[in-house]
mmCIF file of C-alpha atoms in Angstrom:
data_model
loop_
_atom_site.group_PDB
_atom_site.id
_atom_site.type_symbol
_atom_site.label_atom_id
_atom_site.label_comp_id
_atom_site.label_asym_id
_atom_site.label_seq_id
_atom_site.Cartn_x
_atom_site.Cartn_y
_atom_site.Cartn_z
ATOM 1 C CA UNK B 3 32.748 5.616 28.390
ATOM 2 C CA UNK B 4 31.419 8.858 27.373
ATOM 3 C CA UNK B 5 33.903 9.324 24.191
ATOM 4 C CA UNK B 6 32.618 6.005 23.493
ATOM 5 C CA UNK B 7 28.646 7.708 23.419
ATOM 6 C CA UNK B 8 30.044 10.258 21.354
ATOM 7 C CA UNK B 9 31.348 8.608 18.718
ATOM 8 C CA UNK B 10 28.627 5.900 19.045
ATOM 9 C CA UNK B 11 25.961 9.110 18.491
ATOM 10 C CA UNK B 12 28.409 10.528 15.790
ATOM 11 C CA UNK B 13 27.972 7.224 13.316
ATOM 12 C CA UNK B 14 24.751 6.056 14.312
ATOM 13 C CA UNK B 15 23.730 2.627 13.349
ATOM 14 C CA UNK B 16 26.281 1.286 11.044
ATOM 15 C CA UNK B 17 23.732 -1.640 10.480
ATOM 16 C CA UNK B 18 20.808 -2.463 8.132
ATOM 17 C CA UNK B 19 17.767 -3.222 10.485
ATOM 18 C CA UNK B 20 15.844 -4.992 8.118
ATOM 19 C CA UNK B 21 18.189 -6.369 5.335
ATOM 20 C CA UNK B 22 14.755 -7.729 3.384
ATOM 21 C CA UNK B 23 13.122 -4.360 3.263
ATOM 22 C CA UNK B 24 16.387 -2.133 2.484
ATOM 23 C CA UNK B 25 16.376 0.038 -0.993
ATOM 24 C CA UNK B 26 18.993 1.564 -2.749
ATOM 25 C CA UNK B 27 19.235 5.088 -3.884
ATOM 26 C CA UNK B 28 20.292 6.090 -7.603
ATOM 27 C CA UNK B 29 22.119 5.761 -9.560
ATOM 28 C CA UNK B 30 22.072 1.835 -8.622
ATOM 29 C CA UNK B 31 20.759 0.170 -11.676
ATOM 30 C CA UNK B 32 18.934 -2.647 -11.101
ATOM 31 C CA UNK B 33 16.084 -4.988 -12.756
ATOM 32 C CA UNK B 34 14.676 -2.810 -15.705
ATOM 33 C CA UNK B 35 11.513 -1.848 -17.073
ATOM 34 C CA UNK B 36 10.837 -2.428 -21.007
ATOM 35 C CA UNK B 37 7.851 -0.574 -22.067
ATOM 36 C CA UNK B 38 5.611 -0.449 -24.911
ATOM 37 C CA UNK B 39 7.324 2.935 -26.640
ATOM 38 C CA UNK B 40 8.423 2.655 -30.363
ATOM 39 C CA UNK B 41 12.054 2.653 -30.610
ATOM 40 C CA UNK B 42 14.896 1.503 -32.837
ATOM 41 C CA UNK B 43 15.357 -2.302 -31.620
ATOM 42 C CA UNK B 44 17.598 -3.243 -34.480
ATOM 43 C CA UNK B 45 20.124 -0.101 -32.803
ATOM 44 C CA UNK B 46 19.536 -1.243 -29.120
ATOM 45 C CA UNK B 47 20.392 -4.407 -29.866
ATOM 46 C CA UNK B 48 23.738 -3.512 -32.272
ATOM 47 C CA UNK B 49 24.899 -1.450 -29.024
ATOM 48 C CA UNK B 50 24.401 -4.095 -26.817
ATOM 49 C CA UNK B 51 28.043 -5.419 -25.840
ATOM 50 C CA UNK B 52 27.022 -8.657 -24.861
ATOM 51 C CA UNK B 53 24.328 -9.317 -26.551
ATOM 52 C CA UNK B 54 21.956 -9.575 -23.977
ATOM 53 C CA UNK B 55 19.198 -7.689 -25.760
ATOM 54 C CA UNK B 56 16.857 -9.489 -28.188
ATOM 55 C CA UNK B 57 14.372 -8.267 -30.928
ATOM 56 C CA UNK B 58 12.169 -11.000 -30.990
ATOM 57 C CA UNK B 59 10.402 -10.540 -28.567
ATOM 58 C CA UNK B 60 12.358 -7.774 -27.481
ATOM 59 C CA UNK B 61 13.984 -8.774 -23.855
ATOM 60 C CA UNK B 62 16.805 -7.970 -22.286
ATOM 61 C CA UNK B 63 18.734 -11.036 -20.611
ATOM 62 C CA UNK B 64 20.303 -10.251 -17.326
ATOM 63 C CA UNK B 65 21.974 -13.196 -16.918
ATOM 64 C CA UNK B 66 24.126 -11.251 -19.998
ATOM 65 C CA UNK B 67 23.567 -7.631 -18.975
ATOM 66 C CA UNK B 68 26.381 -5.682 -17.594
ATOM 67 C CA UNK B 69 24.091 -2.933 -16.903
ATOM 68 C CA UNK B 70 25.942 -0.774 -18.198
ATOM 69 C CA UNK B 71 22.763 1.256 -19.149
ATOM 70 C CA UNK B 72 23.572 2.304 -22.861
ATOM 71 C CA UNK B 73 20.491 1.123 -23.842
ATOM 72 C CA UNK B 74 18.607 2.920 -21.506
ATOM 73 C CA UNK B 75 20.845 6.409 -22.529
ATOM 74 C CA UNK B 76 19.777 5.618 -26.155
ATOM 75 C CA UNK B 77 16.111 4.612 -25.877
ATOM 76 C CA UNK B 78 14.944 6.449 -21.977
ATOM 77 C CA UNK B 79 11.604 6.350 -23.295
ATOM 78 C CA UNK B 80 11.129 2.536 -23.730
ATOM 79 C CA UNK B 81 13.606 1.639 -21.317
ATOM 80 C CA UNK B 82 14.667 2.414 -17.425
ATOM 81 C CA UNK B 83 16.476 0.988 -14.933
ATOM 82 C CA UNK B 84 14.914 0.610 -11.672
ATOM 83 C CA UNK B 85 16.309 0.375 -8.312
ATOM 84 C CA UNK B 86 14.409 -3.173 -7.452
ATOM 85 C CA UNK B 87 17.807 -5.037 -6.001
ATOM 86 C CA UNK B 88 15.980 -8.275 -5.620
ATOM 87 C CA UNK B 89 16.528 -10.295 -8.991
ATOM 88 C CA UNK B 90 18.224 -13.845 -8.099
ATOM 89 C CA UNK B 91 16.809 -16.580 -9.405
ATOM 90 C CA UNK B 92 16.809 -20.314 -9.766
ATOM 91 C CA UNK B 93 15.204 -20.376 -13.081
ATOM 92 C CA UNK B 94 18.089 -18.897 -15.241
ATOM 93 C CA UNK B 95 15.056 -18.065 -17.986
ATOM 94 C CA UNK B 96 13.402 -16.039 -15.100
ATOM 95 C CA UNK B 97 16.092 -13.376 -15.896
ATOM 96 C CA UNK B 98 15.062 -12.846 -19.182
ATOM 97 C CA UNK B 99 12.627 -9.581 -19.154
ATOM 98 C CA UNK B 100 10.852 -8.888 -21.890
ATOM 99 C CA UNK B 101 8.689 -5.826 -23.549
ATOM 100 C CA UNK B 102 5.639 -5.157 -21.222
ATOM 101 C CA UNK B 103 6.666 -7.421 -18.607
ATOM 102 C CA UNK B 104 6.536 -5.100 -14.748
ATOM 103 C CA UNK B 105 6.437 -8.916 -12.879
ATOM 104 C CA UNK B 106 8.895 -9.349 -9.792
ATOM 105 C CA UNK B 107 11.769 -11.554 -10.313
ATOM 106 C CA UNK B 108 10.807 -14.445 -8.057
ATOM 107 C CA UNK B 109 12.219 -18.311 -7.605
ATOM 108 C CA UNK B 110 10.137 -21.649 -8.488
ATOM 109 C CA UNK B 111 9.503 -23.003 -5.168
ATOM 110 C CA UNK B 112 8.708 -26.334 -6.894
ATOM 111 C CA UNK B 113 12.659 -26.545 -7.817
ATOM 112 C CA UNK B 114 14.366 -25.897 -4.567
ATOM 113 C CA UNK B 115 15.595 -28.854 -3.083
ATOM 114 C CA UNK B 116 13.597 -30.312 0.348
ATOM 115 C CA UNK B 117 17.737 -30.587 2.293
ATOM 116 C CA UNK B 118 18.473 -27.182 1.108
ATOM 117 C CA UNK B 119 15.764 -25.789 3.566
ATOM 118 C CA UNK B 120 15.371 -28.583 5.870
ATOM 119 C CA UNK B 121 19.396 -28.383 6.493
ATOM 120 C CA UNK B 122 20.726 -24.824 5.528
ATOM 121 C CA UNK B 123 17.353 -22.807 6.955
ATOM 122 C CA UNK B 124 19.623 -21.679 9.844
ATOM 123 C CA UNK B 125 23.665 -22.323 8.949
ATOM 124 C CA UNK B 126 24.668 -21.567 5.871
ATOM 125 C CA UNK B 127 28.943 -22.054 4.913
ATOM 126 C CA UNK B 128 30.073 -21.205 1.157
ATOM 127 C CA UNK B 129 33.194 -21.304 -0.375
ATOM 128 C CA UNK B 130 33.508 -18.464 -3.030
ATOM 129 C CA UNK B 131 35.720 -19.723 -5.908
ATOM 130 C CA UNK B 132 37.190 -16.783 -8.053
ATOM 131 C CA UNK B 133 36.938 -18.234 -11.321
ATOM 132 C CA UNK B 134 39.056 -15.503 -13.642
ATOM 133 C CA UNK B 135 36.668 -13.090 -12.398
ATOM 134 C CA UNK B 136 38.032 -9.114 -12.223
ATOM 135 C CA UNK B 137 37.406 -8.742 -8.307
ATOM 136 C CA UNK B 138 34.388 -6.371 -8.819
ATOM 137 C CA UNK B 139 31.891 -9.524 -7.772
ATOM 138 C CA UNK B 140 34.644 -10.303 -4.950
ATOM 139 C CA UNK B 141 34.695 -7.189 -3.631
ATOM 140 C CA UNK B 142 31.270 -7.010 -2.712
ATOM 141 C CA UNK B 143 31.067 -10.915 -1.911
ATOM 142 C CA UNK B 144 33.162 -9.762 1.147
ATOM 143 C CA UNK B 145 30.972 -6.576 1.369
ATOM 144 C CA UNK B 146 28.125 -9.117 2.342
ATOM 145 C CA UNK B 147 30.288 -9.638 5.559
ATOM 146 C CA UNK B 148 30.887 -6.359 6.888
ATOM 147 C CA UNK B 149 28.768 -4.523 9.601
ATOM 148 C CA UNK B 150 26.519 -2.259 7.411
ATOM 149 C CA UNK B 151 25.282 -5.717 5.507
ATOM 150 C CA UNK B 152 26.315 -8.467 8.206
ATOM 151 C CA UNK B 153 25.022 -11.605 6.110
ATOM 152 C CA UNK B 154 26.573 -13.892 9.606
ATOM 153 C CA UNK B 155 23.531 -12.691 11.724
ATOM 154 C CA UNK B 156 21.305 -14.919 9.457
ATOM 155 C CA UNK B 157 23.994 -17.798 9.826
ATOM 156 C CA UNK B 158 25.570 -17.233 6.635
ATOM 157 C CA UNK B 159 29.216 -17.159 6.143
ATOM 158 C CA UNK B 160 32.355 -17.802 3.660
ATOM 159 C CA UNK B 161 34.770 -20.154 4.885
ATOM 160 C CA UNK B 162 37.975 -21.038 3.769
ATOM 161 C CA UNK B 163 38.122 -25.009 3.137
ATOM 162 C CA UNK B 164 35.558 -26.754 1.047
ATOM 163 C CA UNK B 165 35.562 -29.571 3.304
ATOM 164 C CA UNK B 166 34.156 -26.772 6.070
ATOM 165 C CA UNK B 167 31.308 -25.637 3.154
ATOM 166 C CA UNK B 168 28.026 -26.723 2.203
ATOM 167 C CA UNK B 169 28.228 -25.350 -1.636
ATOM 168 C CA UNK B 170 29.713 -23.139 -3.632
ATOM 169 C CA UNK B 171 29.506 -19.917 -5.087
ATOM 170 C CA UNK B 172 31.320 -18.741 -8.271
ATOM 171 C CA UNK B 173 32.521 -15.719 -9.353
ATOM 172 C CA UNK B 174 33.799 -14.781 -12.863
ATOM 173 C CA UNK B 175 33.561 -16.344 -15.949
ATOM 174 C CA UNK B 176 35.311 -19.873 -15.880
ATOM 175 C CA UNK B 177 38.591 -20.014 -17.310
ATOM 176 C CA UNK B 178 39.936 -22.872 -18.680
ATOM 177 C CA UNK B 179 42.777 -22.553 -15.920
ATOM 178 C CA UNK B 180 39.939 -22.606 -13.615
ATOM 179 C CA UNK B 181 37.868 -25.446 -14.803
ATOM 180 C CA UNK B 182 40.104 -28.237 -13.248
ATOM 181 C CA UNK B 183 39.897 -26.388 -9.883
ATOM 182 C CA UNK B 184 36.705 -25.379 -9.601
ATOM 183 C CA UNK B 185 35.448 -29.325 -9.856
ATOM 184 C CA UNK B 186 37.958 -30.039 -7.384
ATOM 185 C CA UNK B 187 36.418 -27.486 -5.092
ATOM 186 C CA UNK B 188 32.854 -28.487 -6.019
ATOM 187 C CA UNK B 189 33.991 -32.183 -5.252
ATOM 188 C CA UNK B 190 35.830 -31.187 -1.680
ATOM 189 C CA UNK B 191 32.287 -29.731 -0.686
ATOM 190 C CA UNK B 192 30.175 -33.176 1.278
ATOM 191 C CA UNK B 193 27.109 -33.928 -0.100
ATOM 192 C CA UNK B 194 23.914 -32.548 0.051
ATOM 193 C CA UNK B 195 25.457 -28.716 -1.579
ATOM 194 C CA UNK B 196 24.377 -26.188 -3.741
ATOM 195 C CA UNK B 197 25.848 -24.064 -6.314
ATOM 196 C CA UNK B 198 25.457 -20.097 -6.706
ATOM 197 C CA UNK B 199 26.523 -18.535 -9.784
ATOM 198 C CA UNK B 200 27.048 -14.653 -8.533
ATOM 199 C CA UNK B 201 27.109 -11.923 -11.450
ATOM 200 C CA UNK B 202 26.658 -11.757 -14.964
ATOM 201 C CA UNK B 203 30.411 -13.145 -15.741
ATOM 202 C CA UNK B 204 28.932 -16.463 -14.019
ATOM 203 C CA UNK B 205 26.074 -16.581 -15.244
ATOM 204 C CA UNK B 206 26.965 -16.228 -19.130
ATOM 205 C CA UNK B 207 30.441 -15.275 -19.488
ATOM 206 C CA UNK B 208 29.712 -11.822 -19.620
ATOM 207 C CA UNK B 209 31.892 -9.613 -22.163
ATOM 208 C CA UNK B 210 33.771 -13.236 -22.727
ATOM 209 C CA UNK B 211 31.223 -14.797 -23.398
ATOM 210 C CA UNK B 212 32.936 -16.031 -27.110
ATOM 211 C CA UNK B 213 36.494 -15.908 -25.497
ATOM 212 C CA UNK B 214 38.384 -19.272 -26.238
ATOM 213 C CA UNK B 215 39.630 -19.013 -22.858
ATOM 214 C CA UNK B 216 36.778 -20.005 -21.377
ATOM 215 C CA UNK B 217 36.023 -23.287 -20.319
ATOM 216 C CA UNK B 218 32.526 -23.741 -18.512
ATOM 217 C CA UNK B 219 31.421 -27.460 -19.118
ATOM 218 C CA UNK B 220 30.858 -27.380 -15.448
ATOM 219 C CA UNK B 221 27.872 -24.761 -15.561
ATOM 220 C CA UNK B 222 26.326 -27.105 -17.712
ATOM 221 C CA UNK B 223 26.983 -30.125 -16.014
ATOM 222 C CA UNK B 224 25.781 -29.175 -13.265
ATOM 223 C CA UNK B 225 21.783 -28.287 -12.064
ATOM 224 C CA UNK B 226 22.714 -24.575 -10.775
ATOM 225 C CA UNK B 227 20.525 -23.440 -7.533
ATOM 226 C CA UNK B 228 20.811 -19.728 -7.546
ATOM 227 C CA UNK B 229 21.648 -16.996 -10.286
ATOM 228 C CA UNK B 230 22.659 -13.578 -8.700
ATOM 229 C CA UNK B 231 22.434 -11.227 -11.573
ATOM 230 C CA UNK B 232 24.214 -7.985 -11.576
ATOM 231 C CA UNK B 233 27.951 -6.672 -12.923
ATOM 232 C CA UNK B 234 28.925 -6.923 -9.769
ATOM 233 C CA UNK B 235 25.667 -7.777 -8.007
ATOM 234 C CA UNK B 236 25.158 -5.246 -5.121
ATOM 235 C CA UNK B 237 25.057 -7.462 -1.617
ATOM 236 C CA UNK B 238 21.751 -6.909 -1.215
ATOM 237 C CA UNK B 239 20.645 -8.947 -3.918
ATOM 238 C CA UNK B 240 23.002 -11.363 -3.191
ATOM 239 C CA UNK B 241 21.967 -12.017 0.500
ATOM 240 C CA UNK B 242 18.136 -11.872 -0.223
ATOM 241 C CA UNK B 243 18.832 -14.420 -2.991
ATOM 242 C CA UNK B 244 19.790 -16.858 -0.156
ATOM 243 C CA UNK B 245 17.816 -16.242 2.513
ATOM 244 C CA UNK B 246 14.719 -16.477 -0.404
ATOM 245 C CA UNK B 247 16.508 -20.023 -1.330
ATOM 246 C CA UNK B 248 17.580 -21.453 2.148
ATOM 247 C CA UNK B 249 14.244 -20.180 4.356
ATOM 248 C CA UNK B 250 10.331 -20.002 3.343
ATOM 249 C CA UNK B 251 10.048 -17.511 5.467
ATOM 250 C CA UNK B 252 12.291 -14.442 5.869
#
C-alpha cells in the first residue's frame, strides 16, 4: 500500500481535469494568425506544398495545411502560429483563415443534425477507417484513448465492427484501394451516423492531393459532419470537436 502512495505521489495525476480548458505548450502549431504586414504573397504562396495558401484574398486553408510552418519561417511578421487547439469544424469553408481575420474557429449550430445530439449526447462508438493514411493521424486517434486524454469518460470510444458504431471517422487521404471499403464500412454503420474526416490528408488529400491514386468520390458524396484539421491533429482538437458536435453543452 505505501509503495503504491509513492509511486502514486511520484507521477501525479496522469489525467487532464478539464479536457475543454487544456492548452498546449510550444512548439504545437495550431490555428494561425494572418496579419496586416506587407509581405511577399506571390513567395508564400510558391512555398506552399499544398497549396493551401491563397493571394486573393490572402488565406491560408487548413483543411490543406500541413502546418508545416514554412510560411510562418519566411514571413514571422505577417504570419504566426498559435497554440489555439480548438479548430474542427462542420463548415469545411470555416477553415479557411484569411488576412485580418483573429475569429475563433466555431461550428454552425444550424447544420448539426437534431439525432446527432438527441442520440449521441452521452454514447458515442466510431469506427476509424485508415484510408492510405501514414499512421501519424492513427497514432494519436488511439492517443485520444489513453489515460492522460481518456476520451471514454465522456462516453466516447472506437470499436472494432461497424455494425457496433454509430459513424465513422477517416483517416488519410482515400485511396482508390480504399474507396470500395470505406463505403462498405460507411454502409455496415445503422442509420442515423455521422462522418468525421480527421486531418488534413482527409480533409483535402493533403500532399496527394493531385495523386492519381486517389479516389475520394465518397467525400463528396457524402454531407461530412466534422472536419478535424491538423497534420496529425493533436487529440485535443479532436475530442473537443466531438463533444462541441454531439453535446450543447460541454
Amino acid at each position: 500500500m505505501i509503495a503504491e502512495l509513492k509511486l502514486l505521489k511520484l507521477q501525479g495525476k496522469q489525467y487532464i481535469p478539464d479536457i475543454t480548458k487544456a492548452t498546449i505548450p510550444p512548439p504545437f502549431k495550431g490555428k494561425p494568425i494572418i496579419n496586416k504586414e506587407p509581405a511577399d504573397k506571390d513567395l508564400l504562396e510558391s512555398i506552399c506544398p499544398t497549396n493551401a495558401i491563397q493571394k486573393n484574398p490572402f488565406s491560408i486553408d487548413l483543411g490543406k495545411c500541413t502546418f508545416c510552418g514554412a510560411c510562418a519561417f519566411y514571413a514571422p511578421q505577417k504570419i504566426t502560429f498559435t497554440n489555439e487547439h480548438n479548430m474542427a469544424t462542420n463548415v469545411r469553408e470555416n477553415l479557411i483563415i484569411t488576412e485580418g481575420e483573429e475569429n475563433h474557429i466555431l461550428l454552425n449550430e444550424a447544420l448539426i443534425r437534431k439525432e446527432i445530439r438527441s442520440l449521441f449526447g452521452r454514447s458515442l462508438k466510431l469506427r476509424q477507417i485508415c484510408a492510405a493514411g501514414d499512421n501519424s493521424t492513427e497514432l494519436e486517434l488511439n492517443a485520444t484513448e489513453n489515460v492522460n486524454f481518456d476520451m471514454g469518460r465522456f462516453g466516447i470510444n472506437f470499436v472494432a465492427s461497424p455494425r457496433h458504431a454509430d459513424g465513422i471517422v477517416i483517416s488519410g487521404p482515400l485511396s482508390v484501394n480504399m474507396a470500395e471499403a470505406t463505403q462498405i464500412c460507411y454502409d455496415a454503420v445503422p442509420n442515423p451516423k455521422i462522418i468525421i474526416l480527421a486531418g488534413t490528408d482527409a480533409i483535402s488529400g493533403g500532399i496527394f492531393q493531385e495523386s492519381p491514386a486517389l479516389k475520394r468520390e465518397f467525400i463528396q458524396k457524402y454531407s461530412i459532419d466534422l472536419y478535424v484539421p491538423g497534420n496529425p491533429p493533436h487529440p485535443l482538437t479532436f475530442i473537443n470537436g466531438i463533444l462541441k458536435l454531439i453535446r450543447k453543452k460541454m
